[in-house]
Structures are given as C-alpha cells and as structure tokens.
Short mmCIF file of C-alpha atoms in Angstrom, two decimals:
data_model
loop_
_atom_site.label_atom_id
_atom_site.label_comp_id
_atom_site.label_asym_id
_atom_site.label_seq_id
_atom_site.Cartn_x
_atom_site.Cartn_y
_atom_site.Cartn_z
CA MET A 271 44.12 -306.08 -61.13
CA ARG A 272 44.68 -302.32 -61.34
CA VAL A 273 43.46 -301.35 -57.73
CA LEU A 274 43.12 -303.16 -54.47
CA ASP A 275 39.50 -304.06 -53.30
CA ALA A 276 38.18 -305.88 -50.23
CA ALA A 277 38.30 -309.26 -51.84
CA ALA A 278 41.92 -308.74 -52.72
CA VAL A 279 42.62 -307.59 -49.02
CA SER A 280 40.84 -310.76 -47.69
CA ALA A 281 42.87 -312.91 -50.22
CA TRP A 282 46.22 -311.09 -49.11
CA ALA A 283 45.34 -311.82 -45.44
CA ALA A 284 44.79 -315.40 -46.30
CA GLY A 285 48.05 -315.61 -48.42
CA CYS A 286 49.95 -314.19 -45.49
CA VAL A 287 48.78 -316.85 -42.98
CA HIS A 288 49.50 -319.59 -45.58
CA SER A 289 53.01 -318.08 -46.23
CA LEU A 290 54.00 -317.72 -42.74
CA ALA A 291 52.79 -321.01 -41.90
CA THR A 292 54.93 -322.58 -44.75
CA LEU A 293 57.87 -320.77 -43.39
CA ARG A 294 57.28 -321.45 -39.70
CA PRO A 295 59.26 -324.70 -39.58
CA ALA A 296 62.39 -322.93 -41.10
CA ILE A 297 62.01 -319.63 -39.15
CA ASP A 298 61.36 -321.31 -35.56
CA GLY A 299 64.34 -321.27 -33.27
CA ILE A 300 66.71 -319.10 -35.41
CA ASN A 301 65.93 -315.60 -34.67
CA VAL A 302 68.88 -314.70 -32.42
CA TYR A 303 67.99 -311.07 -31.92
CA PRO A 304 66.97 -309.73 -29.36
CA VAL A 305 66.71 -313.25 -27.46
CA ALA A 306 67.72 -316.49 -28.94
CA ASP A 307 64.49 -318.20 -28.49
CA SER A 308 62.22 -315.51 -30.03
CA ASP A 309 59.57 -317.69 -31.97
CA THR A 310 59.27 -315.23 -34.78
CA GLY A 311 57.52 -317.60 -37.11
CA SER A 312 54.72 -318.23 -34.56
CA ASN A 313 54.55 -314.70 -33.55
CA MET A 314 53.96 -313.30 -37.04
CA LEU A 315 51.74 -316.19 -37.86
CA PHE A 316 49.68 -315.67 -34.65
CA THR A 317 49.42 -312.00 -35.46
CA MET A 318 48.34 -312.51 -39.00
CA THR A 319 45.86 -315.39 -38.18
CA GLY A 320 44.10 -313.38 -35.65
CA ALA A 321 43.85 -310.22 -38.05
CA ALA A 322 42.44 -312.52 -40.80
CA GLY A 323 39.88 -313.96 -38.44
CA GLU A 324 38.87 -310.66 -37.54
CA LEU A 325 38.53 -309.66 -41.19
CA ALA A 326 36.72 -312.58 -42.04
CA ALA A 327 34.20 -312.19 -39.24
CA THR A 328 33.47 -308.47 -40.15
CA GLN A 329 33.35 -308.79 -43.93
CA PRO A 330 33.82 -305.03 -44.80
CA ALA A 331 32.59 -303.92 -48.09
CA ASP A 332 35.33 -301.94 -49.32
CA ALA A 333 39.15 -302.09 -49.25
CA ALA A 334 39.79 -299.02 -47.12
CA GLU A 335 37.53 -300.35 -44.33
CA ALA A 336 39.10 -304.01 -44.76
CA LEU A 337 42.60 -302.63 -44.34
CA LYS A 338 41.56 -300.79 -41.18
CA THR A 339 39.69 -303.90 -39.74
CA LEU A 340 42.76 -305.96 -40.72
CA ALA A 341 45.21 -303.42 -38.78
CA ARG A 342 42.77 -303.46 -35.76
CA GLY A 343 42.95 -307.35 -35.66
CA ALA A 344 46.67 -307.51 -36.17
CA VAL A 345 47.25 -305.13 -33.15
CA ALA A 346 44.78 -306.96 -30.95
CA ALA A 347 46.30 -310.43 -31.81
CA ALA A 348 49.92 -309.09 -32.01
CA LYS A 349 52.43 -311.37 -30.40
CA GLY A 350 56.08 -310.82 -29.94
CA ASN A 351 58.23 -307.94 -31.12
CA SER A 352 58.08 -308.86 -34.82
CA GLY A 353 54.21 -309.45 -34.59
CA VAL A 354 53.67 -306.12 -33.09
CA ILE A 355 55.97 -304.46 -35.95
CA LEU A 356 54.00 -306.37 -38.54
CA SER A 357 50.76 -304.90 -37.24
CA GLN A 358 52.14 -301.42 -37.67
CA VAL A 359 53.00 -302.31 -41.28
CA VAL A 360 49.26 -303.15 -41.93
CA ARG A 361 48.19 -299.97 -39.76
CA GLY A 362 50.47 -297.83 -42.01
CA LEU A 363 48.72 -299.13 -45.21
CA ALA A 364 45.37 -298.53 -43.50
CA ASP A 365 46.22 -295.11 -42.54
CA ARG A 366 46.67 -294.06 -46.10
CA ALA A 367 43.64 -295.97 -47.45
CA GLU A 368 41.73 -293.21 -49.20
CA GLY A 369 40.12 -293.08 -52.73
CA GLU A 370 41.54 -295.30 -55.30
CA LEU A 371 44.19 -297.92 -53.95
CA ASP A 372 46.45 -298.14 -56.78
CA GLY A 373 50.31 -298.16 -57.24
CA ALA A 374 50.89 -294.59 -56.11
CA TRP A 375 48.74 -295.30 -53.03
CA LEU A 376 50.89 -298.33 -52.15
CA ALA A 377 54.31 -296.34 -52.67
CA GLU A 378 53.05 -293.69 -50.32
CA ALA A 379 51.51 -296.04 -47.77
CA LEU A 380 54.77 -298.24 -47.43
CA GLY A 381 56.57 -295.09 -46.73
CA HIS A 382 54.17 -294.31 -43.99
CA ALA A 383 54.07 -297.89 -42.73
CA ASP A 384 57.74 -297.38 -42.40
CA GLU A 385 57.34 -294.30 -40.21
CA VAL A 386 54.64 -295.71 -38.04
CA ALA A 387 56.54 -299.15 -37.50
CA THR A 388 59.71 -297.43 -36.58
CA GLY A 389 58.04 -294.83 -34.37
CA ALA A 390 56.52 -297.81 -32.38
CA VAL A 391 59.81 -299.36 -31.23
CA SER A 392 61.64 -297.61 -28.37
CA ARG A 393 65.32 -298.47 -29.94
CA PRO A 394 65.26 -299.45 -33.66
CA VAL A 395 68.27 -301.72 -34.47
CA ALA A 396 69.97 -302.08 -37.80
CA GLY A 397 69.62 -305.44 -39.36
CA THR A 398 66.09 -306.12 -38.45
CA ILE A 399 62.60 -306.16 -40.00
CA LEU A 400 62.65 -302.44 -39.72
CA THR A 401 65.77 -302.24 -41.88
CA VAL A 402 64.05 -304.20 -44.63
CA LEU A 403 60.95 -302.07 -44.47
CA HIS A 404 62.93 -298.81 -44.54
CA ALA A 405 64.70 -300.13 -47.86
CA VAL A 406 61.39 -301.08 -49.34
CA ALA A 407 60.03 -297.68 -48.65
CA LEU A 408 62.97 -295.86 -50.14
CA ALA A 409 62.90 -298.01 -53.09
CA VAL A 410 59.32 -297.13 -54.22
CA ARG A 411 59.07 -293.65 -52.90
CA GLY A 412 57.24 -291.46 -55.42
CA ASP A 413 56.78 -294.38 -57.90
CA THR A 414 53.51 -294.33 -59.74
CA SER A 415 53.70 -297.50 -61.62
CA PRO A 416 50.89 -299.88 -61.72
CA LEU A 417 49.95 -301.59 -58.45
CA ALA A 418 51.31 -305.06 -59.12
CA GLU A 419 54.68 -303.58 -60.31
CA ILE A 420 55.03 -301.57 -57.12
CA ALA A 421 54.28 -304.65 -55.02
CA ALA A 422 56.69 -306.69 -57.10
CA LYS A 423 59.38 -304.00 -56.74
CA ALA A 424 58.70 -303.71 -52.87
CA ALA A 425 59.07 -307.60 -52.70
CA LYS A 426 62.28 -307.79 -54.74
CA GLU A 427 63.95 -304.91 -52.63
CA ALA A 428 62.72 -306.53 -49.38
CA ALA A 429 64.54 -309.95 -50.47
CA TYR A 430 67.75 -308.05 -51.37
CA ALA A 431 67.82 -306.21 -48.01
CA LEU A 432 67.10 -309.43 -46.31
CA GLU A 433 70.26 -310.82 -47.58
CA LYS A 434 72.24 -307.91 -46.16
CA THR A 435 70.99 -308.27 -42.58
CA PRO A 436 73.75 -310.45 -41.49
CA GLU A 437 76.16 -307.55 -42.41
CA GLN A 438 74.26 -305.24 -40.09
CA LEU A 439 73.75 -307.05 -37.02
CA PRO A 440 76.59 -308.94 -35.56
CA ALA A 441 74.57 -311.42 -33.82
CA LEU A 442 73.14 -312.66 -36.97
CA ALA A 443 76.66 -312.79 -38.66
CA ARG A 444 77.89 -315.13 -35.83
CA ALA A 445 74.80 -317.42 -36.18
CA GLY A 446 75.07 -317.64 -40.01
CA VAL A 447 71.40 -316.50 -40.35
CA VAL A 448 69.18 -313.81 -41.66
CA ASP A 449 66.83 -311.96 -39.44
CA ALA A 450 63.61 -314.09 -39.21
CA GLY A 451 61.12 -311.26 -38.66
CA ALA A 452 62.59 -309.61 -41.85
CA ARG A 453 62.16 -313.01 -43.54
CA GLY A 454 58.67 -312.81 -42.42
CA LEU A 455 58.21 -309.54 -43.90
CA VAL A 456 59.31 -310.78 -47.26
CA ALA A 457 56.84 -313.52 -47.11
CA VAL A 458 54.01 -310.91 -46.43
CA LEU A 459 55.10 -308.96 -49.57
CA ASP A 460 55.45 -312.16 -51.73
CA ALA A 461 51.82 -312.91 -50.86
CA LEU A 462 50.71 -309.42 -51.87
CA VAL A 463 52.14 -310.01 -55.34
CA GLY A 464 50.59 -313.27 -55.76
CA VAL A 465 47.34 -311.87 -54.89
CA LEU A 466 47.71 -308.94 -57.35
CA THR A 467 49.18 -310.90 -60.22
CA GLY A 468 47.52 -314.19 -59.75
CA ALA A 469 50.63 -316.07 -60.09
CA PRO A 470 51.98 -318.32 -57.23
CA VAL A 471 55.14 -316.89 -55.68
CA GLU A 472 58.01 -319.40 -55.06
CA GLN A 473 59.33 -318.97 -51.54
CA GLU A 474 62.95 -318.34 -51.86
CA HIS A 475 65.60 -317.77 -49.11
CA ALA A 476 64.88 -321.07 -47.48
CA LEU A 477 66.38 -321.16 -43.86
CA GLU A 478 67.93 -323.87 -42.01
CA VAL A 479 66.93 -324.60 -38.42
CA HIS A 480 69.56 -323.88 -35.78
CA ALA A 481 68.05 -325.55 -32.75
CA ALA A 482 69.71 -325.42 -29.41
CA PRO A 483 68.88 -326.47 -26.05
CA HIS A 484 68.07 -323.77 -23.45
CA SER A 485 68.74 -323.32 -19.77
CA GLU A 486 66.76 -321.53 -17.19
CA VAL A 487 64.31 -318.54 -17.53
CA TYR A 488 66.19 -315.38 -17.16
CA ALA A 489 63.33 -312.90 -17.99
CA TRP A 490 59.81 -312.57 -19.24
CA GLU A 491 58.10 -311.32 -22.31
CA VAL A 492 55.33 -309.21 -21.10
CA MET A 493 52.50 -308.01 -23.50
CA TYR A 494 49.04 -306.43 -23.16
CA LEU A 495 46.56 -304.12 -24.93
CA LEU A 496 46.22 -300.60 -23.40
CA ASP A 497 43.00 -298.74 -23.77
CA SER A 498 42.02 -295.26 -22.56
CA VAL A 499 45.45 -293.78 -22.65
CA ASP A 500 46.33 -290.19 -23.70
CA GLU A 501 48.68 -290.40 -26.72
CA ALA A 502 50.86 -287.59 -25.03
CA SER A 503 51.76 -290.04 -22.17
CA LEU A 504 53.00 -292.66 -24.51
CA PRO A 505 56.94 -291.40 -24.39
CA THR A 506 56.45 -291.56 -20.63
CA LEU A 507 55.35 -295.30 -20.82
CA ARG A 508 58.09 -296.10 -23.33
CA LYS A 509 60.70 -294.43 -21.09
CA GLU A 510 59.52 -296.44 -17.88
CA LEU A 511 59.39 -299.68 -19.63
CA SER A 512 62.82 -299.02 -21.07
CA GLY A 513 64.07 -298.78 -17.43
CA LEU A 514 62.67 -302.20 -16.82
CA GLY A 515 64.05 -304.13 -19.77
CA ASP A 516 64.57 -304.08 -23.50
CA SER A 517 62.71 -304.72 -26.91
CA VAL A 518 60.14 -301.94 -25.90
CA THR A 519 57.41 -301.57 -28.35
CA VAL A 520 54.09 -299.38 -27.85
CA ALA A 521 51.84 -299.76 -31.06
CA GLY A 522 48.57 -298.13 -31.92
CA ASP A 523 45.86 -299.53 -34.03
CA GLY A 524 44.49 -296.33 -35.17
CA SER A 525 41.47 -296.33 -33.26
CA GLY A 526 42.68 -295.73 -29.62
CA SER A 527 44.09 -299.07 -28.50
CA HIS A 528 47.82 -299.89 -28.25
CA ALA A 529 49.79 -303.05 -28.01
CA VAL A 530 52.53 -303.08 -25.29
CA HIS A 531 55.57 -305.37 -25.44
CA VAL A 532 58.60 -305.48 -23.22
CA HIS A 533 61.08 -308.17 -22.16
CA CYS A 534 62.01 -307.57 -18.46
CA ALA A 535 62.40 -309.36 -15.12
CA ASP A 536 59.71 -307.27 -13.44
CA ILE A 537 56.34 -308.60 -14.81
CA GLY A 538 54.47 -306.51 -12.01
CA GLY A 539 56.54 -303.15 -12.89
CA ALA A 540 55.43 -303.58 -16.59
CA ILE A 541 51.76 -304.08 -15.90
CA GLU A 542 51.71 -301.34 -13.34
CA ALA A 543 53.23 -298.98 -15.95
CA GLY A 544 50.15 -299.43 -18.14
CA LEU A 545 47.85 -299.13 -15.15
CA ALA A 546 49.09 -295.81 -14.30
CA LEU A 547 48.20 -294.34 -17.77
CA GLY A 548 45.31 -296.51 -18.96
CA ARG A 549 43.41 -299.75 -18.78
CA PRO A 550 45.53 -303.10 -19.63
CA ARG A 551 43.82 -306.00 -20.88
CA ARG A 552 44.54 -309.39 -22.54
CA ILE A 553 47.87 -309.55 -20.59
CA ARG A 554 50.23 -312.27 -21.84
CA VAL A 555 53.43 -313.33 -20.11
CA GLU A 556 56.01 -315.83 -21.49
CA PRO A 557 59.18 -317.03 -20.34
CA LEU A 558 62.33 -315.96 -21.96
CA LEU A 559 65.16 -318.69 -21.72
CA THR A 560 68.91 -318.01 -21.38
CA PRO A 561 70.66 -319.10 -24.70
CA THR A 562 73.00 -322.07 -24.27
CA PRO A 563 76.52 -320.39 -23.67
CA ILE A 564 79.33 -320.56 -26.35
CA GLU A 565 81.36 -323.52 -25.94
CA PRO A 566 85.08 -322.95 -25.04
CA GLY A 567 87.13 -323.02 -28.21
CA GLY A 568 84.04 -323.14 -30.36
CA GLY A 569 83.99 -319.34 -31.14
CA ILE A 570 84.18 -315.88 -29.77
CA ASP A 571 83.66 -315.99 -25.85
CA ARG A 572 84.18 -312.36 -24.97
CA THR A 573 83.74 -308.96 -26.46
CA VAL A 574 84.97 -305.43 -25.84
CA VAL A 575 82.49 -302.69 -26.42
CA ALA A 576 82.43 -298.96 -26.07
CA VAL A 577 79.93 -296.25 -25.18
CA VAL A 578 81.19 -292.80 -26.31
CA HIS A 579 79.80 -289.37 -27.21
CA GLY A 580 80.96 -288.14 -30.97
CA GLY A 581 79.72 -289.52 -34.21
CA GLU A 582 83.29 -289.46 -35.64
CA LEU A 583 84.70 -291.07 -32.77
CA ALA A 584 82.16 -293.90 -32.81
CA GLU A 585 82.99 -294.53 -36.52
CA LEU A 586 86.61 -294.82 -35.88
CA LEU A 587 86.07 -297.41 -33.26
CA ARG A 588 83.62 -299.27 -35.54
CA ALA A 589 86.24 -299.36 -38.12
CA GLU A 590 88.34 -301.28 -35.61
CA SER A 591 85.49 -303.89 -35.21
CA ILE A 592 84.44 -302.52 -31.87
CA PRO A 593 80.74 -302.54 -31.11
CA VAL A 594 79.83 -299.13 -30.21
CA LEU A 595 76.94 -297.14 -28.61
CA ALA A 596 76.97 -293.51 -29.79
CA VAL A 597 75.29 -291.26 -27.37
CA PRO A 598 74.34 -287.77 -28.38
CA GLU A 599 76.34 -284.88 -26.64
CA GLY A 600 74.83 -283.86 -23.28
CA ARG A 601 72.74 -287.12 -22.96
CA THR A 602 73.11 -290.52 -21.14
CA PRO A 603 72.20 -293.91 -22.54
CA SER A 604 69.14 -295.44 -21.09
CA VAL A 605 69.33 -298.97 -19.58
CA GLU A 606 67.75 -300.35 -22.77
CA ASP A 607 70.26 -298.74 -24.95
CA VAL A 608 73.10 -300.29 -23.03
CA ILE A 609 71.46 -303.73 -22.81
CA SER A 610 70.89 -303.72 -26.58
CA LEU A 611 74.63 -303.04 -27.03
CA LEU A 612 75.38 -305.89 -24.68
CA ASN A 613 73.07 -308.28 -26.51
CA GLU A 614 75.00 -307.55 -29.96
CA ALA A 615 78.17 -308.68 -28.30
CA ALA A 616 79.58 -312.22 -28.64
CA GLY A 617 79.97 -314.57 -25.66
CA ARG A 618 79.32 -314.50 -21.97
CA HIS A 619 82.04 -312.03 -21.07
CA VAL A 620 81.75 -308.39 -22.19
CA THR A 621 84.28 -305.67 -21.34
CA VAL A 622 82.61 -302.09 -21.66
CA LEU A 623 84.78 -298.95 -22.10
CA PRO A 624 82.69 -295.79 -21.23
CA GLY A 625 84.08 -292.48 -22.58
CA SER A 626 83.33 -290.21 -19.65
CA VAL A 627 82.16 -290.15 -15.85
CA ALA A 628 78.54 -289.87 -16.72
CA LEU A 629 78.62 -292.58 -19.19
CA THR A 630 80.48 -294.81 -16.80
CA ALA A 631 77.72 -294.35 -14.25
CA ALA A 632 75.06 -294.98 -16.73
CA VAL A 633 76.71 -298.31 -17.88
CA ASP A 634 77.23 -299.22 -14.26
CA THR A 635 73.56 -299.07 -13.63
CA ALA A 636 72.73 -301.22 -16.72
CA ALA A 637 75.44 -303.88 -15.98
CA GLY A 638 73.66 -304.52 -12.83
CA HIS A 639 70.21 -304.74 -14.25
CA ALA A 640 68.33 -308.00 -14.16
CA MET A 641 68.22 -308.24 -18.14
CA ALA A 642 72.05 -308.39 -18.13
CA ALA A 643 72.21 -311.15 -15.63
CA ASP A 644 73.13 -313.82 -18.14
CA ARG A 645 76.31 -311.86 -19.04
CA ASP A 646 79.51 -311.50 -17.23
CA VAL A 647 79.87 -307.74 -17.80
CA VAL A 648 82.99 -305.76 -16.65
CA VAL A 649 82.96 -301.98 -16.74
CA ILE A 650 86.48 -300.18 -16.94
CA PRO A 651 85.87 -296.65 -15.89
CA CYS A 652 87.03 -294.10 -18.18
CA VAL A 653 86.66 -290.27 -17.84
CA SER A 654 87.67 -289.33 -21.27
CA PRO A 655 87.78 -290.98 -24.68
CA VAL A 656 91.73 -290.90 -24.79
CA GLN A 657 91.46 -293.46 -21.87
CA VAL A 658 89.24 -295.75 -24.04
CA LEU A 659 91.78 -295.49 -26.73
CA ALA A 660 94.51 -296.28 -24.65
CA ALA A 661 92.74 -299.34 -23.17
CA LEU A 662 92.12 -300.45 -26.72
CA ALA A 663 95.56 -300.09 -27.57
CA VAL A 664 96.67 -302.78 -25.18
CA HIS A 665 93.70 -305.09 -25.69
CA ASP A 666 94.83 -308.55 -26.76
CA ALA A 667 92.07 -311.15 -27.58
CA GLY A 668 94.72 -313.96 -27.05
CA ARG A 669 95.33 -313.21 -23.57
CA ARG A 670 93.31 -314.62 -20.68
CA THR A 671 90.16 -312.58 -20.11
CA ASN A 672 91.10 -311.45 -16.59
CA ASP A 673 94.76 -310.48 -17.58
CA ASP A 674 93.35 -308.61 -20.52
CA VAL A 675 90.87 -306.70 -18.35
CA VAL A 676 93.80 -305.65 -16.08
CA ALA A 677 95.85 -304.63 -18.85
CA MET A 678 93.18 -302.36 -20.22
CA ALA A 679 92.27 -300.84 -16.74
CA GLU A 680 96.02 -300.25 -16.09
CA ALA A 681 96.48 -298.54 -19.54
CA ALA A 682 93.41 -296.36 -18.98
CA ALA A 683 94.22 -295.23 -15.37
CA ALA A 684 97.81 -294.35 -16.40
CA THR A 685 96.91 -292.16 -19.16
CA ARG A 686 97.09 -288.40 -18.20
CA ARG A 687 94.48 -286.33 -19.87
CA GLY A 688 94.79 -282.70 -21.13
CA GLU A 689 92.03 -280.52 -22.72
CA LEU A 690 91.33 -277.30 -24.44
CA ARG A 691 88.00 -275.53 -23.99
CA ILE A 692 86.69 -272.17 -25.09
CA ALA A 693 85.09 -270.56 -22.00
CA GLN A 694 81.38 -269.88 -22.41
CA GLU A 695 81.00 -267.39 -19.65
CA GLU A 696 82.97 -265.66 -17.00
CA SER A 697 84.63 -267.85 -14.24
CA LEU A 698 86.97 -267.81 -11.49
CA THR A 699 89.69 -270.61 -11.76
CA TRP A 700 92.88 -271.68 -9.74
CA VAL A 701 95.05 -269.77 -12.31
CA GLY A 702 92.97 -266.46 -12.54
CA ARG A 703 89.63 -265.18 -14.10
CA ALA A 704 88.67 -266.64 -17.43
CA GLN A 705 86.47 -264.33 -19.69
CA SER A 706 83.88 -265.60 -22.30
CA GLY A 707 85.83 -266.60 -25.44
CA ASP A 708 89.22 -267.27 -23.61
CA VAL A 709 91.11 -270.75 -24.38
CA VAL A 710 91.10 -272.75 -21.16
CA GLY A 711 93.77 -275.46 -20.79
CA LEU A 712 93.05 -278.42 -18.32
CA VAL A 713 95.32 -281.25 -17.22
CA ASP A 714 93.41 -284.20 -15.44
CA ASP A 715 90.45 -281.79 -14.96
CA GLU A 716 92.24 -279.00 -13.29
CA VAL A 717 92.54 -275.54 -15.09
CA VAL A 718 96.26 -274.83 -15.60
CA LEU A 719 96.25 -271.99 -18.13
CA ILE A 720 94.29 -269.29 -19.73
CA GLU A 721 94.93 -267.83 -23.21
CA PRO A 722 93.01 -264.57 -23.64
CA ALA A 723 90.52 -264.26 -26.64
CA PRO A 724 90.17 -264.67 -29.57
CA ALA A 725 90.78 -268.28 -29.96
CA SER A 726 92.92 -267.97 -33.08
CA GLU A 727 94.74 -271.23 -34.59
CA THR A 728 98.11 -269.77 -33.30
CA ASN A 729 96.58 -269.23 -29.69
CA LEU A 730 95.20 -272.84 -29.67
CA VAL A 731 98.44 -274.53 -30.70
CA ALA A 732 100.43 -272.49 -28.21
CA ALA A 733 98.01 -273.54 -25.51
CA ALA A 734 97.76 -277.05 -26.44
CA MET A 735 101.78 -277.33 -26.49
CA ASN A 736 101.67 -275.61 -23.08
CA VAL A 737 99.31 -278.41 -21.80
CA LEU A 738 101.17 -281.16 -23.41
CA ASN A 739 104.77 -279.94 -22.03
CA ARG A 740 103.27 -280.08 -18.53
CA MET A 741 102.12 -283.53 -18.99
CA LEU A 742 105.22 -284.83 -20.83
CA ALA A 743 107.30 -283.36 -17.97
CA LEU A 744 106.74 -286.36 -16.15
CA GLY A 745 107.39 -288.79 -18.96
CA GLY A 746 105.52 -290.33 -21.79
CA GLU A 747 106.06 -292.04 -25.04
CA LEU A 748 102.71 -291.79 -26.88
CA VAL A 749 100.55 -288.73 -27.42
CA THR A 750 97.05 -289.09 -28.71
CA VAL A 751 94.99 -285.92 -29.66
CA LEU A 752 91.34 -285.85 -30.56
CA SER A 753 90.15 -282.86 -32.36
CA GLY A 754 86.47 -281.72 -31.13
CA ALA A 755 83.70 -280.12 -33.17
CA ALA A 756 85.05 -276.62 -32.28
CA ALA A 757 88.67 -277.19 -33.51
CA PRO A 758 89.55 -275.21 -36.60
CA PRO A 759 90.54 -277.64 -39.54
CA GLY A 760 94.18 -276.58 -39.33
CA VAL A 761 94.86 -277.00 -35.51
CA ALA A 762 95.65 -280.75 -35.37
CA GLY A 763 98.28 -280.53 -38.31
CA GLU A 764 100.09 -277.48 -36.69
CA LEU A 765 100.18 -279.10 -33.36
CA ALA A 766 101.66 -282.19 -34.84
CA GLU A 767 104.46 -280.10 -36.57
CA GLN A 768 105.29 -278.29 -33.14
CA LEU A 769 105.35 -281.56 -31.21
CA ARG A 770 107.82 -283.04 -33.72
CA VAL A 771 110.04 -280.01 -33.30
CA GLU A 772 109.91 -279.93 -29.48
CA HIS A 773 109.49 -283.56 -28.56
CA PRO A 774 110.93 -285.76 -31.54
CA GLU A 775 110.99 -288.72 -29.17
CA VAL A 776 107.29 -288.82 -28.83
CA GLU A 777 104.96 -290.85 -31.07
CA LEU A 778 101.66 -288.90 -32.02
CA THR A 779 98.31 -290.21 -33.26
CA SER A 780 95.62 -287.76 -34.21
CA TYR A 781 91.88 -288.29 -34.92
CA ALA A 782 88.82 -286.35 -35.33
CA SER A 783 86.24 -287.21 -32.82
CA GLY A 784 83.05 -284.91 -33.26
CA GLN A 785 83.17 -284.18 -29.65
CA VAL A 786 80.92 -281.20 -28.77
CA GLY A 787 82.05 -278.44 -26.31
CA THR A 788 85.82 -279.06 -26.55
CA VAL A 789 88.52 -278.20 -29.04
CA LEU A 790 91.25 -280.69 -28.24
CA LEU A 791 91.41 -283.85 -26.10
CA MET A 792 94.87 -285.01 -25.35
CA GLY A 793 96.22 -288.08 -23.76
CA VAL A 794 99.89 -288.82 -22.67
CA GLU A 795 100.94 -292.72 -22.19
#
C-alpha cells in the first residue's frame, strides 16, 4: 500500500482499539504519573473506541475526511490525560491530510502532531507520552521514504524512546515501569504498521501489573467539552485551571470544540472556568485516590527538592540528584509547576528549597494547595541561591527527618550573603549616589559600596573582595561564589586567587549559575 485511503484509516482505528484492549490488562494500575491510579489503558481505549465508532457511523469517502472524523471523535470521547493527548496526535495527522497521503505526508504530519499535542498540555513533562512522540517526530523529520517504511521507523523509534522513559521521570524509575501512556502510543503506531504492511505486529514490551490498594479520595479528575470559546481566551483558561490543580490539558478538535481536563479539588471552580468562556457539555467527574504511602524501610520516604532561577544552577543541582524546578528569570512558578515538582518526589515528606523571596512565596502558596494535601511539605525560606547550597551542604538523608530539616534551615539562615550588581539607572543609596554602569556591592541586601564605571574585571574583583572582607570580618570558614550571566569569564578565577592571598584559611567553592541581573553572588558560612 503506497498511500493511506479511507479503508486503511478505518482499519487503523479498529487496530488501535484491538491493540489497546490487548494491552489494557498490563497497563491498568501502573501509570504512576501524574497520579498513581491513572487508568491509562482504559482512558486510551475509551478514546479510540469512541473515535472508531464515530468513523464507522459516518463512513467518509476519502482518507482526509476519515482522519478529520476520527480526530473529532477522539476529542469528543477523550478520557484522561493520555486520552486527550492521543486525540491530539490524531488531530495533528488530520490537520495535514491534504493531497496524497504518502510517506512524506506522514513524516510531516507526525511533526505537526508533536506540536499540537505538546501545545495542548499546560506543563509538558519529560518521560511521558509527549517525550516519545517528540522522539518520533525528530526521527522521521524530512524523510520521504515510502509510507510503510516511515510508519515502521516511527514505531521502532517510539519503542526505543519508551524504554528510556524511566531515566527521564523519577516516579517511573522508582516504580520500575515505563510510562503507560507512552506504551499506548507505541501500540497505536504498531497498529498503523500492521495496516500498511498487512503483517501482524507482535506486541513487545509486556508490562507487569503493580497493583496496590488505595486510600481516600484526595482530588477529582474533571473533564468536559467546551464549545463556543474564543481561541484567544484559551491561555486564560489554562492559567485559571492551573491555579486550581495540575494535569491541565485544553485540546481542540480542529472544528471549534475543545476537550478540557484537570485534576483538582474544586470541581465547581473547574466547571465555572469553562462557563465564563464558553459552553461546557458532557461533563465527567471521577475521583482520584491517594496512593498507598511507602512503607517505612521499604524505600525512599522523603526527598529534598529545589526551585531556582538560572539554568546552569539548576543543572548543577540535578547533577547532585536533586529534583529541580528551573524558573525563567523574572517569573514565579505557577501552582501547577510546583505541584508537578512535588509529584516527582519520592515519599510523603518533601523539603523544598526556593532560591529567592519571590520563589519562597510562590512555593508556600502551592504547598498549602489542596492538590498537595497528601504530602508533608516543608518550605525552608531562602533569599538567595547561596543559602540553597548551604542547606544542601548539611543535608543528610541518614538523619531523622525533623533533625535534617532543622539542620538545613539553620545552615541557610546562618549564611551571610553578598552580591555584585551593575546599576541600570541612577539611584540614591546609603553610601552615596550610584550612576548607571557603576558596580554596586551589597551585604544581606544592604548597599555597602559603589565602584565607579566602567565595570572592568579589575574593578569587579576589587569590589568582590571588599564585600567578602566585610562578611569575613565576622568570621567564616567557607565561601561560595556563584557567577551570574553578567560576569566576565575571568572574574571568578581572579577572585579565587585574590582570596587565597588574603584569606588562605578560607575554603572556596565557585560555580557558574546563569543568574540574570547579577555579576556575583557570594555566601559566607
């Protein structure tokens, strides 16, 4: 078969239903992200069964119309996060269904499906169905091979990417499973290969059921179709739903209707958000159950996580196996962002280290949210990344939880903070007037010196030593220096040499942080 026709689309839809039904006993109960009881097998099967039924009832004459009908049916019947995302994969194929549906079409359509599905999710997470779909899109990009070869290549890449999902999502690694939604996507692509080649596809990657009892309802999965909504208002809807809970998805069918999905504690609020913008219909509400807590001694019962600005700083912490939420400079994380980070953490007890005053406030808000009620969340207030590093330096997973939290909090609070900035405009400070371009030195947020512009490497090192000498006058054994995005390449090295000369008794650690708006951040312990 060289191209896709209406009969092949119908056969593919039927094949998807059969494959997902076959996998369902293995998939049910093991998708540990974003909630332990997400029934992905049923969700994707429900979605594709509804889509196939719509297709059979309509019986379109050509492949393009068949794909569009399938997409509308998939969005209308979408159930659960994975079901909504799968509907967007079908929609992505349908959006590009023009002319001859050959190998080049499938390669381009999979790339578009990747964009559409990712765009529907408020906060995409690595290690899920979206990660596998993105790997597939990259693997076939620009390929003009025959249709069956493209499909086979896509299915093979999806299977390979599936095996790597536990490396990308800690929750999967701890459970010893692959992502169930991603496994469902592999089944869907395998079904397409089977239709195009006429050869039965053996289902690989069998999954073992990890059934576990559940306790009480802690939140709700709210879904509905939303009609008569202005596309421009969808970002507002996503933002409002993100304030209520997590796993937010708003997915269109290409014909004006949207499937809305959220996990939250406020059912009325989620529905009212849709009522304010359009006409909700086919509303479904299902309970989400609190996963059984990890037994003492049976695995990790607590985790330390961090919320910081600066990509390089985030990578530094990840290298130490600390789960991190990297927030763009000048922004604060949403409730959903923080709750998603908490969901990645192992155990009931989560200690959060936010790297600024604004980040601390945002994390405090999320920690008190109903969606985090099943976790014991402790926020250690930090006003600078150097305090985050100081807290992590004394963290000891072998200590009792309360003792460890107290030790980290004391280390953060005892760390004196220095900073060098470049003045962006004229201002009046306690030590005089600063002009634009001057180097401004601060100790614990108080301006203590001003070095006239230009901000040369020599001036910066002299100013940094001045700040450090003020802090070390009160004692100190360890100095931590984080160079920001505005720091010249040689400043950190020159400062280290100067510090060895003037304070040989002090230990120095220095890292690049990527912080915007600062030259150097300095901590003294």
